[in-house]
Structure formats: C-alpha cells, structure tokens
C-alpha cells in the first residue's frame, strides 16, 4: 500500500512537471510511470498528447508501440492460432496490418507472402505489401522500396 501511494505521488509530481514544462523526457517518464502502475489508458493518453505536441519522436513512438502491442496481444495470439488451424485471407491481412502498425514490417511482409502462397489472387495482401513498402520508402528513402510499393499497388 505504501509503495502504491508513493507511485501515485510520483505520478502527480510528473504530471505537474509535464504540464508546466512539457518536454519529450517528461512525457516519456510520465507515460512509463503509468505503465508501471498498469494504467495503460492514461499512458496512451499521455503519449498521444506528446506525439501531438512534439511530433515524431523515437522514444515516444517506442512507448506507443509497446502500448499498442500490449492492447493487441490477445487478438494477435487469436489470429496466429486461426491462421494455423483455419487460415482465411482476412486473418492474414488483419495480423499483417497489426504488425505493420507496430512497426514490425518484416513480419507483415512475411505474413502477406504466406497469404499469397495459399491464396494467390488476394488483392488485400498486395495492398498491405504496398503499404509496408511505402512505409519503408518513407523511413529509409530507398528508391527500390518505392518501386516495389508501386508494383504491389498495381497488382
């Protein structure tokens, strides 16, 4: 009980500090403290406000991915099971989309390619592949990724 009270006081202090002196560091510390208290909703609210205020930031994006993965974990496990036991195109596409959102582009590409092996005429897999390659192009500015994105979108 004492530890919980101590953590709540620290959250109050960090929240006041973030409100009066908003920095990426203060935002990240406050969100991490909410995560430690298992208050993922508040952590997401804080990170979202930080991204809105400071724009893209590696640390805030990492916290955001962690929160997303935490909230989607059950659905991801369910989709992985369904793909193993009763594969349907929508299961592959949904799981690939989740991995793409979480920044795991390689896993998203692998899932789309696995889907295309089993369901070769699947437009939605090509769409997700195109989106992933476009993400890669924007991240790394490699022309090859841009060309591949265009090819996947055409199919």
GROMACS .gro file of C-alpha atoms in nm:
model
  155
    1UNK     CA    1   0.000   0.000   0.000
    2UNK     CA    2   0.280   0.241   0.092
    3UNK     CA    3   0.452   0.169  -0.241
    4UNK     CA    4   0.132   0.241  -0.434
    5UNK     CA    5   0.086   0.574  -0.256
    6UNK     CA    6   0.448   0.662  -0.331
    7UNK     CA    7   0.396   0.582  -0.701
    8UNK     CA    8   0.077   0.790  -0.714
    9UNK     CA    9   0.258   1.088  -0.560
   10UNK     CA   10   0.532   1.049  -0.818
   11UNK     CA   11   0.271   1.042  -1.097
   12UNK     CA   12   0.117   1.362  -0.961
   13UNK     CA   13   0.459   1.527  -0.949
   14UNK     CA   14   0.547   1.411  -1.303
   15UNK     CA   15   0.208   1.525  -1.436
   16UNK     CA   16   0.255   1.872  -1.287
   17UNK     CA   17   0.608   1.890  -1.424
   18UNK     CA   18   0.490   1.783  -1.769
   19UNK     CA   19   0.210   2.040  -1.759
   20UNK     CA   20   0.438   2.328  -1.657
   21UNK     CA   21   0.749   2.221  -1.855
   22UNK     CA   22   0.639   1.997  -2.140
   23UNK     CA   23   0.936   1.807  -2.278
   24UNK     CA   24   0.970   1.471  -2.451
   25UNK     CA   25   1.157   1.344  -2.145
   26UNK     CA   26   0.881   1.449  -1.903
   27UNK     CA   27   0.617   1.299  -2.130
   28UNK     CA   28   0.802   0.968  -2.160
   29UNK     CA   29   0.867   0.946  -1.786
   30UNK     CA   30   0.502   1.011  -1.706
   31UNK     CA   31   0.381   0.754  -1.959
   32UNK     CA   32   0.631   0.497  -1.829
   33UNK     CA   33   0.513   0.556  -1.473
   34UNK     CA   34   0.151   0.498  -1.581
   35UNK     CA   35   0.264   0.175  -1.749
   36UNK     CA   36   0.436   0.067  -1.427
   37UNK     CA   37   0.106   0.128  -1.246
   38UNK     CA   38  -0.073  -0.076  -1.516
   39UNK     CA   39  -0.277   0.227  -1.620
   40UNK     CA   40  -0.236   0.178  -1.994
   41UNK     CA   41  -0.525   0.408  -2.085
   42UNK     CA   42  -0.359   0.706  -1.914
   43UNK     CA   43  -0.021   0.609  -2.059
   44UNK     CA   44  -0.174   0.611  -2.408
   45UNK     CA   45  -0.337   0.950  -2.344
   46UNK     CA   46  -0.004   1.098  -2.231
   47UNK     CA   47   0.192   0.953  -2.524
   48UNK     CA   48  -0.071   1.070  -2.773
   49UNK     CA   49  -0.055   1.423  -2.633
   50UNK     CA   50   0.325   1.409  -2.653
   51UNK     CA   51   0.322   1.297  -3.016
   52UNK     CA   52   0.069   1.569  -3.094
   53UNK     CA   53   0.281   1.831  -2.917
   54UNK     CA   54   0.634   1.722  -3.018
   55UNK     CA   55   0.575   1.532  -3.342
   56UNK     CA   56   0.761   1.216  -3.428
   57UNK     CA   57   1.000   1.109  -3.158
   58UNK     CA   58   1.172   0.772  -3.131
   59UNK     CA   59   1.119   0.730  -2.757
   60UNK     CA   60   0.751   0.825  -2.766
   61UNK     CA   61   0.693   0.602  -3.068
   62UNK     CA   62   0.858   0.310  -2.887
   63UNK     CA   63   0.627   0.360  -2.588
   64UNK     CA   64   0.330   0.389  -2.822
   65UNK     CA   65   0.424   0.061  -2.997
   66UNK     CA   66   0.460  -0.111  -2.660
   67UNK     CA   67   0.114   0.008  -2.556
   68UNK     CA   68  -0.037  -0.100  -2.885
   69UNK     CA   69   0.126  -0.440  -2.864
   70UNK     CA   70   0.004  -0.481  -2.507
   71UNK     CA   71  -0.351  -0.397  -2.606
   72UNK     CA   72  -0.346  -0.614  -2.919
   73UNK     CA   73  -0.165  -0.914  -2.773
   74UNK     CA   74  -0.474  -1.128  -2.724
   75UNK     CA   75  -0.604  -1.056  -3.073
   76UNK     CA   76  -0.263  -1.131  -3.224
   77UNK     CA   77  -0.247  -1.469  -3.048
   78UNK     CA   78  -0.600  -1.548  -3.163
   79UNK     CA   79  -0.517  -1.459  -3.525
   80UNK     CA   80  -0.197  -1.666  -3.517
   81UNK     CA   81  -0.400  -1.964  -3.393
   82UNK     CA   82  -0.666  -1.913  -3.660
   83UNK     CA   83  -0.402  -1.891  -3.934
   84UNK     CA   84  -0.253  -2.222  -3.817
   85UNK     CA   85  -0.585  -2.401  -3.775
   86UNK     CA   86  -0.829  -2.236  -4.020
   87UNK     CA   87  -0.643  -1.996  -4.249
   88UNK     CA   88  -0.852  -1.727  -4.411
   89UNK     CA   89  -0.733  -1.427  -4.609
   90UNK     CA   90  -0.883  -1.181  -4.359
   91UNK     CA   91  -0.685  -1.340  -4.072
   92UNK     CA   92  -0.355  -1.296  -4.258
   93UNK     CA   93  -0.440  -0.940  -4.361
   94UNK     CA   94  -0.556  -0.831  -4.016
   95UNK     CA   95  -0.248  -0.974  -3.846
   96UNK     CA   96  -0.016  -0.824  -4.109
   97UNK     CA   97  -0.187  -0.488  -4.055
   98UNK     CA   98  -0.129  -0.513  -3.680
   99UNK     CA   99   0.238  -0.595  -3.728
  100UNK     CA  100   0.267  -0.303  -3.972
  101UNK     CA  101   0.113  -0.069  -3.712
  102UNK     CA  102   0.357  -0.198  -3.452
  103UNK     CA  103   0.650  -0.125  -3.684
  104UNK     CA  104   0.737  -0.490  -3.750
  105UNK     CA  105   0.749  -0.456  -4.127
  106UNK     CA  106   0.937  -0.781  -4.186
  107UNK     CA  107   0.671  -0.988  -4.009
  108UNK     CA  108   0.396  -0.805  -4.201
  109UNK     CA  109   0.570  -0.882  -4.532
  110UNK     CA  110   0.619  -1.248  -4.436
  111UNK     CA  111   0.252  -1.286  -4.346
  112UNK     CA  112   0.139  -1.129  -4.674
  113UNK     CA  113   0.370  -1.356  -4.873
  114UNK     CA  114   0.244  -1.661  -4.682
  115UNK     CA  115  -0.111  -1.550  -4.759
  116UNK     CA  116  -0.030  -1.513  -5.128
  117UNK     CA  117   0.113  -1.866  -5.136
  118UNK     CA  118  -0.216  -2.004  -5.006
  119UNK     CA  119  -0.448  -1.753  -5.173
  120UNK     CA  120  -0.269  -1.625  -5.487
  121UNK     CA  121  -0.549  -1.397  -5.610
  122UNK     CA  122  -0.572  -1.190  -5.293
  123UNK     CA  123  -0.583  -0.816  -5.358
  124UNK     CA  124  -0.577  -0.724  -4.989
  125UNK     CA  125  -0.237  -0.890  -4.936
  126UNK     CA  126  -0.093  -0.688  -5.222
  127UNK     CA  127  -0.242  -0.374  -5.069
  128UNK     CA  128  -0.078  -0.438  -4.730
  129UNK     CA  129   0.252  -0.525  -4.902
  130UNK     CA  130   0.231  -0.197  -5.090
  131UNK     CA  131   0.162  -0.005  -4.770
  132UNK     CA  132   0.456  -0.170  -4.592
  133UNK     CA  133   0.692  -0.097  -4.878
  134UNK     CA  134   0.567   0.262  -4.887
  135UNK     CA  135   0.635   0.289  -4.511
  136UNK     CA  136   0.986   0.159  -4.573
  137UNK     CA  137   1.033   0.406  -4.855
  138UNK     CA  138   0.932   0.698  -4.632
  139UNK     CA  139   1.153   0.572  -4.349
  140UNK     CA  140   1.467   0.492  -4.550
  141UNK     CA  141   1.412   0.681  -4.877
  142UNK     CA  142   1.529   0.381  -5.079
  143UNK     CA  143   1.405   0.404  -5.436
  144UNK     CA  144   1.373   0.025  -5.456
  145UNK     CA  145   1.112   0.028  -5.178
  146UNK     CA  146   0.914   0.296  -5.361
  147UNK     CA  147   0.922   0.098  -5.684
  148UNK     CA  148   0.815  -0.219  -5.504
  149UNK     CA  149   0.529  -0.032  -5.335
  150UNK     CA  150   0.406   0.088  -5.676
  151UNK     CA  151   0.428  -0.266  -5.815
  152UNK     CA  152   0.229  -0.412  -5.528
  153UNK     CA  153  -0.036  -0.139  -5.558
  154UNK     CA  154  -0.072  -0.217  -5.931
  155UNK     CA  155  -0.143  -0.582  -5.863
   0.00000   0.00000   0.00000
